[in-house]
mmCIF file of C-alpha atoms in Angstrom:
data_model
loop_
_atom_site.group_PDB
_atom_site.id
_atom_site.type_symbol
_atom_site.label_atom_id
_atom_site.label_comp_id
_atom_site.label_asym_id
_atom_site.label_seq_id
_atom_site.Cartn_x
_atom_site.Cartn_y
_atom_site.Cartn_z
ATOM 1 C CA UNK A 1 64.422 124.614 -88.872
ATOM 2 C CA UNK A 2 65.746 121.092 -89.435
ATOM 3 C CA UNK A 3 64.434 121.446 -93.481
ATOM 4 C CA UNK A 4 63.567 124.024 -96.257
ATOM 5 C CA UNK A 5 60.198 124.230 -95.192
ATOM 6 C CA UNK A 6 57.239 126.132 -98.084
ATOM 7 C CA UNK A 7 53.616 126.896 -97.476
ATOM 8 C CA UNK A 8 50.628 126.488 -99.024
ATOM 9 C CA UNK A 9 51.569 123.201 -100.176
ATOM 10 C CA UNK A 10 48.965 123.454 -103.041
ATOM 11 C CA UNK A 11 47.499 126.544 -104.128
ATOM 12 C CA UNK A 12 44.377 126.911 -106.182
ATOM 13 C CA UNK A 13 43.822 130.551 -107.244
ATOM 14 C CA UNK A 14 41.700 131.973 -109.914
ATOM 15 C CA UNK A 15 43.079 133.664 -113.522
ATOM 16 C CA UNK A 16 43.683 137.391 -112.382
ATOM 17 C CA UNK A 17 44.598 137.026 -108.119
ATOM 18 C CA UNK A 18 47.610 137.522 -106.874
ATOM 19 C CA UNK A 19 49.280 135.121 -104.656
ATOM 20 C CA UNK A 20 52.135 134.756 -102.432
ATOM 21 C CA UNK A 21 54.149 131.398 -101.942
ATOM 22 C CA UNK A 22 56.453 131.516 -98.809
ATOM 23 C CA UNK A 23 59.788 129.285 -98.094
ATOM 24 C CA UNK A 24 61.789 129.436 -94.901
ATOM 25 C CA UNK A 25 65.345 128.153 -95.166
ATOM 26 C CA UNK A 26 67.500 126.439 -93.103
ATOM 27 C CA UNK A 27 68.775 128.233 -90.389
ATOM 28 C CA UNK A 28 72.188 129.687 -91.199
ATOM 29 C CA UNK A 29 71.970 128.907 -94.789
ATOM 30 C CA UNK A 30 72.798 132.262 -96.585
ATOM 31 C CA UNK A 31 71.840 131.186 -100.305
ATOM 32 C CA UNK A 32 68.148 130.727 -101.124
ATOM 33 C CA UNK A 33 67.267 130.096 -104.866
ATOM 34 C CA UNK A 34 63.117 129.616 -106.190
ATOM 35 C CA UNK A 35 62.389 127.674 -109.250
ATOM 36 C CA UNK A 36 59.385 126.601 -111.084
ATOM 37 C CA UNK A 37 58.655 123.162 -112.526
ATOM 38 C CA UNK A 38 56.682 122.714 -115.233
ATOM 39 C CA UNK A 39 54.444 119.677 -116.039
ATOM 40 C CA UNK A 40 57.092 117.076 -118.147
ATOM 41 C CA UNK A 41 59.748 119.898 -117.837
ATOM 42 C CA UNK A 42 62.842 120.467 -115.812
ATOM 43 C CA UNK A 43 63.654 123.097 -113.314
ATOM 44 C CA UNK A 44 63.545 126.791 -114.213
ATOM 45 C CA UNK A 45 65.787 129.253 -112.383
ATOM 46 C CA UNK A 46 63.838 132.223 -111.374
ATOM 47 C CA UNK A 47 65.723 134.028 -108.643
ATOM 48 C CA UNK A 48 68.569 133.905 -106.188
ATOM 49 C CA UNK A 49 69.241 135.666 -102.906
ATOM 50 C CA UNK A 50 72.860 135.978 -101.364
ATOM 51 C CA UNK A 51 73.161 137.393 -98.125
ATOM 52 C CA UNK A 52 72.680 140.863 -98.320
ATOM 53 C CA UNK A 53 73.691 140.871 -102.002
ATOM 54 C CA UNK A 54 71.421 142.784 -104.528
ATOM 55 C CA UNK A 55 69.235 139.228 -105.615
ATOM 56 C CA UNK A 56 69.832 137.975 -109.216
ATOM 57 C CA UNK A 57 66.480 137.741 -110.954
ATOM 58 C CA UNK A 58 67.637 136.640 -114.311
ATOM 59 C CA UNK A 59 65.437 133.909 -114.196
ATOM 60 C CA UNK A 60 61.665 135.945 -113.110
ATOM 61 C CA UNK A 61 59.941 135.015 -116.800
ATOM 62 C CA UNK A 62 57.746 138.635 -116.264
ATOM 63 C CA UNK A 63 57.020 141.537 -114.353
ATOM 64 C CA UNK A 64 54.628 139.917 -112.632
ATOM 65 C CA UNK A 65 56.790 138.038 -110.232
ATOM 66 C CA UNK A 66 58.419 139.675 -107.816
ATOM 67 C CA UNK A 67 60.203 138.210 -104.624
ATOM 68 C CA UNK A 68 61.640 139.412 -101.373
ATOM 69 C CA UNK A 69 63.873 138.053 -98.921
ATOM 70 C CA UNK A 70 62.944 139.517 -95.158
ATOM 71 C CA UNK A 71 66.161 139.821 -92.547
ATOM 72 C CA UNK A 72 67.977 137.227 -94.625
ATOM 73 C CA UNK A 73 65.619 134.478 -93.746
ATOM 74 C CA UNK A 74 62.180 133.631 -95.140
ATOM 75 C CA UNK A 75 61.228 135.127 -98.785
ATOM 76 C CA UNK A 76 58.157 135.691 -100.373
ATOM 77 C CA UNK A 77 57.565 134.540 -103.871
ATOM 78 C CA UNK A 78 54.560 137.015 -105.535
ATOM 79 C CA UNK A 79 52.408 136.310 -108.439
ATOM 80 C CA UNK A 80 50.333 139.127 -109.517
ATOM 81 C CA UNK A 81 47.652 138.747 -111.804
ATOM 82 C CA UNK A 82 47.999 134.906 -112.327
ATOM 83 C CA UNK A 83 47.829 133.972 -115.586
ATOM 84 C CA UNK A 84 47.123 129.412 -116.551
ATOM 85 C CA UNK A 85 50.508 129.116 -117.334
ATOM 86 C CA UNK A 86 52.039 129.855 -114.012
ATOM 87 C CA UNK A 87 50.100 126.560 -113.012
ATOM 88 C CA UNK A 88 53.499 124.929 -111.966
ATOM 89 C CA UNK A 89 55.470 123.486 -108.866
ATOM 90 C CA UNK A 90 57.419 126.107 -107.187
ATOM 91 C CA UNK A 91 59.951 125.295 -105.096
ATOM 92 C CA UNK A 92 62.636 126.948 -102.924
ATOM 93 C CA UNK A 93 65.657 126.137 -101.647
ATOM 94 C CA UNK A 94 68.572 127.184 -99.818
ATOM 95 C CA UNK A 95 72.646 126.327 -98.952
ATOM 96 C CA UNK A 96 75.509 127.853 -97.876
ATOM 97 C CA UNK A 97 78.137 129.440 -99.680
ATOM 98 C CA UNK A 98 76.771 129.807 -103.232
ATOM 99 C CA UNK A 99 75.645 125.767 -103.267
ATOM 100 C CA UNK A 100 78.276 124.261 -104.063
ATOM 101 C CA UNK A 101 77.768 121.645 -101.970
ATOM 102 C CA UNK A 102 74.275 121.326 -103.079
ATOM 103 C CA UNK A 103 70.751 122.807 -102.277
ATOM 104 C CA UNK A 104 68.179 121.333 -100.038
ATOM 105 C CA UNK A 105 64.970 122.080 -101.421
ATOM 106 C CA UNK A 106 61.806 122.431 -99.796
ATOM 107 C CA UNK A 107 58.501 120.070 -100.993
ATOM 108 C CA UNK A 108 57.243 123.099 -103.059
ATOM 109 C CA UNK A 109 54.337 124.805 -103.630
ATOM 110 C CA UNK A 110 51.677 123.424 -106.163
ATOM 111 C CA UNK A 111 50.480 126.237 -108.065
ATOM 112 C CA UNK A 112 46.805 125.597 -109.949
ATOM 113 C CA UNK A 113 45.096 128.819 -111.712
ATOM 114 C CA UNK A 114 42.158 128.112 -112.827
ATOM 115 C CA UNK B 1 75.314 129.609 -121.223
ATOM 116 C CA UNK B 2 75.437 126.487 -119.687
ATOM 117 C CA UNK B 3 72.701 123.740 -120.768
ATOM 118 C CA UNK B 4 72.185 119.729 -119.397
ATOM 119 C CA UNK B 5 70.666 117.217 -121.435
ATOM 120 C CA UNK B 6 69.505 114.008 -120.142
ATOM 121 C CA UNK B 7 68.973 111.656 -122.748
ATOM 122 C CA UNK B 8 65.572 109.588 -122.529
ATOM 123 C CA UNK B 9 63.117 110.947 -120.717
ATOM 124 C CA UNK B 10 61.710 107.973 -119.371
ATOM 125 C CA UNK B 11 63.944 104.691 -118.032
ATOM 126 C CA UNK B 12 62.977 101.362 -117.601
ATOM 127 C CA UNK B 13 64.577 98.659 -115.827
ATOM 128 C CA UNK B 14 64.175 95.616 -114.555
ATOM 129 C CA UNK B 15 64.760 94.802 -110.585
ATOM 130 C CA UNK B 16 68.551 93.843 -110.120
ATOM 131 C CA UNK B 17 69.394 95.525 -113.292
ATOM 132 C CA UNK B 18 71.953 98.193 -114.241
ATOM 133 C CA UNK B 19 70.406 101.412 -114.132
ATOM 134 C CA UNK B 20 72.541 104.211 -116.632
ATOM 135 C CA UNK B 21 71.106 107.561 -116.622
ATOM 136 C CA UNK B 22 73.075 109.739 -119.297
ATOM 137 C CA UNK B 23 74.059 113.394 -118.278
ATOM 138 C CA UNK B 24 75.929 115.595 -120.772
ATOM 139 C CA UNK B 25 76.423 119.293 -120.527
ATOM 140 C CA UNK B 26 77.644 122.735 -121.769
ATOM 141 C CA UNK B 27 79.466 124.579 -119.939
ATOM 142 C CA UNK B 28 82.611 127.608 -120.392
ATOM 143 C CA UNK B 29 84.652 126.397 -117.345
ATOM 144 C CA UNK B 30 84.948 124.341 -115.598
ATOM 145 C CA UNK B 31 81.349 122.652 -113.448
ATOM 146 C CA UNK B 32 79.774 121.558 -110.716
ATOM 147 C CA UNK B 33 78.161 118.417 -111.521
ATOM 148 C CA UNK B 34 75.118 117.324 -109.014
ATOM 149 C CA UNK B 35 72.386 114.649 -109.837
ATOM 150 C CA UNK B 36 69.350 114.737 -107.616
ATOM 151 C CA UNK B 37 66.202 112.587 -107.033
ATOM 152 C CA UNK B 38 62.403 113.515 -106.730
ATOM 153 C CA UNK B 39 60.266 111.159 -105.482
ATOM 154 C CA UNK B 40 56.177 111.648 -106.203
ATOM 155 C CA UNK B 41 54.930 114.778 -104.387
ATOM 156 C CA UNK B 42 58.303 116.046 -102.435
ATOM 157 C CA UNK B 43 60.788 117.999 -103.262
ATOM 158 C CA UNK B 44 64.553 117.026 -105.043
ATOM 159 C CA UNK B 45 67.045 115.341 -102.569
ATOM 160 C CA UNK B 46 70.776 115.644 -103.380
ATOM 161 C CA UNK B 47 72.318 111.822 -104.741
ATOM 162 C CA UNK B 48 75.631 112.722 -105.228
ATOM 163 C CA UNK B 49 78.049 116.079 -106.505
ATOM 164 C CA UNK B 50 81.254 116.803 -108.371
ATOM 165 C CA UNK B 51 83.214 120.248 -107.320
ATOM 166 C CA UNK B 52 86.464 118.688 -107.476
ATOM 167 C CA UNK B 53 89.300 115.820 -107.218
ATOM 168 C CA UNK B 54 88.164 112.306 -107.967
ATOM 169 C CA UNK B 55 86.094 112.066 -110.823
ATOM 170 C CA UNK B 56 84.071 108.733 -109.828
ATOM 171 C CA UNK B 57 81.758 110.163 -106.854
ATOM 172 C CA UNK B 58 79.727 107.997 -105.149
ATOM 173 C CA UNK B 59 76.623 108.733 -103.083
ATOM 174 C CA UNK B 60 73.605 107.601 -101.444
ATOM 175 C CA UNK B 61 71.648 104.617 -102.051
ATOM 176 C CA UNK B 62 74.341 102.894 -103.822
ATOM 177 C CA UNK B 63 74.434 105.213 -107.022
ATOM 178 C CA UNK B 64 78.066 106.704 -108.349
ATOM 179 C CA UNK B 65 78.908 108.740 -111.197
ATOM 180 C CA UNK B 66 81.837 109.481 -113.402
ATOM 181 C CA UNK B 67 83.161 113.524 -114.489
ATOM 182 C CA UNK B 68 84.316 112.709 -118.055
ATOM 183 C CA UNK B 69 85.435 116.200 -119.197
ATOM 184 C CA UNK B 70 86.258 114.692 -122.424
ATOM 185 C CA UNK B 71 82.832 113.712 -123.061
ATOM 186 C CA UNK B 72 81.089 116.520 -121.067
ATOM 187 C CA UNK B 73 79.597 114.162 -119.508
ATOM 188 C CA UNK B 74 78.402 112.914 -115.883
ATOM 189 C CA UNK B 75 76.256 110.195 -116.068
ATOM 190 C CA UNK B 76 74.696 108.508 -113.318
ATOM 191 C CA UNK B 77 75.069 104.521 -112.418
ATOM 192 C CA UNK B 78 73.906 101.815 -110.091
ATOM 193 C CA UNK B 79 74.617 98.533 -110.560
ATOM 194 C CA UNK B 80 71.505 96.642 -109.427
ATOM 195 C CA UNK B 81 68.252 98.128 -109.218
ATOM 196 C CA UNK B 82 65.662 98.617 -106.422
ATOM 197 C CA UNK B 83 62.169 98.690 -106.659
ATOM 198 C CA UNK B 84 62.771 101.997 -104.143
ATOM 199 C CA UNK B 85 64.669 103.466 -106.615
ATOM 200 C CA UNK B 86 61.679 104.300 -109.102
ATOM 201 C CA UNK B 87 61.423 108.433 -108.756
ATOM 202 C CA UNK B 88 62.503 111.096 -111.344
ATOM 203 C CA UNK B 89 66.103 111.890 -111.615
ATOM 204 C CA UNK B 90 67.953 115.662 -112.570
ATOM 205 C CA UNK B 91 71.083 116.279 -113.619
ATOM 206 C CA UNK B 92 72.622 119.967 -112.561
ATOM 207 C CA UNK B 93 75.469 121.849 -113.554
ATOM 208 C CA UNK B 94 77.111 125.035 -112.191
ATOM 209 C CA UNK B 95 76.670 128.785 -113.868
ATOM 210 C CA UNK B 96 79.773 130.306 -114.518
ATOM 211 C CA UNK B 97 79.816 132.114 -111.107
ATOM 212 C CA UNK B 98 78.193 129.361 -109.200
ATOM 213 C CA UNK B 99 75.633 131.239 -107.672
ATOM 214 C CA UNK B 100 72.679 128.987 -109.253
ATOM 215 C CA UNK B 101 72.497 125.553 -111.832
ATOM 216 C CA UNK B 102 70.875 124.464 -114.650
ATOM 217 C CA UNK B 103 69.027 121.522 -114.347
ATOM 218 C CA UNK B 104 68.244 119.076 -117.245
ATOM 219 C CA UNK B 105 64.795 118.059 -117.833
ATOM 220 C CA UNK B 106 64.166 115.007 -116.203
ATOM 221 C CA UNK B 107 64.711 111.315 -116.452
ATOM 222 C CA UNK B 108 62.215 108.959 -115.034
ATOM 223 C CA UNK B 109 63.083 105.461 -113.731
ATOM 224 C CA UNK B 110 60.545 103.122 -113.628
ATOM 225 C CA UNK B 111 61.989 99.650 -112.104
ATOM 226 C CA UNK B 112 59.615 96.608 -113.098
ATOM 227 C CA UNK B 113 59.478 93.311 -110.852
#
């Protein structure tokens, strides 16, 4: 597609679901990162696919989020057991060759557990 | 491990005014320097990157910014503010391997008529 394009746009779950956030790169793009944002806080790494490449999830804060990356394209960002603070904005994004000439993000997903 | 700090977390300007938005970072070798802006309720747009060569990059909208590797720095400039230009601001720099950044926290620019 012509953008990094994530769905739901806003996601109100209750304490305990699970829930799945979904991005869909730009076509080609081989990179695709998520990250949260916090409320008055700057972005958080959570995890980076490369290609085929074994993903680095440094950045997942808990076992509880897990993500997958189907046929190189669009990845699935899970949240099991949702706890208040993963109330955030996650977003995705995605580039070619490791982003070093910058991401394109998507308009993120904004995450409410209530 | 690399870290950005944007100093003040909240900018305000006048309309026509210089906007400075301070950038300074950590990092073991040497970065990748992006700044990007959010506006309310989408997602961060790219303003401008350093990977290498000339260290005064300019980008969209009329903003520029200067690599001092002296001063860690890589702070972002425009001389005359637009009321447009109100949105939050990030600073990025590379990890060591380049396969994500680190963003700073934040700076908000709030231009006033």
């Amino acid at each position: 597609g012509a953008g990094v394009s994530q769905s739901p746009s806003n996601k109100v779950t209750e304490k305990g679901k699970d829930v799945e956030l979904r991005c869909d790169p730009i076509s080609g793009h081989t990179a695709l990162y998520w990250y949260r944002q916090s409320l008055g806080q700057g972005l958080e790494f959570l995890i980076y696919f490369q290609g085929n490449s074994a993903p680095d999830k440094s950045g997942l804060p808990s076992d509880r989020f897990s993500a997958e990356r189907t046929g190189g394209s669009v990845s699935t960002l899970t949240i099991q057991r949702t706890q208040q603070e993963d109330s955030a904005v996650y977003l995705c994004a995605s580039s070619g060759l490791q982003g070093i000439y910058g991401y394109t993000f998507g308009s993120g997903t904004r995450l409410t557990v209530v | 491990a690399q870290s950005v700090t944007q100093l003040g977390s909240h900018v305000s300007v006048s309309e026509g005014a210089l906007v400075l938005l301070r950038c300074n970072y950590s990092s073991s070798v040497p970065p990748y320097l992006f700044w990007y802006v959010q506006y309310p309720n989408q997602g961060l747009q790219l303003l401008l990157k350093y990977t290498t060569g000339a260290t005064l990059v300019k980008g969209i909208n009329g903003f520029e910014a200067e690599f001092k590797k002296s001063e860690t720095s890589f702070h972002l400039t425009k001389p005359s503010a637009h009321m447009s230009d109100a949105a939050e601001y990030f600073c990025a720099v590379s990890g060591n391997n380049f396969n994500k950044f680190y963003f700073g926290s934040g700076t908000k620019l709030n231009v006033k008529p």
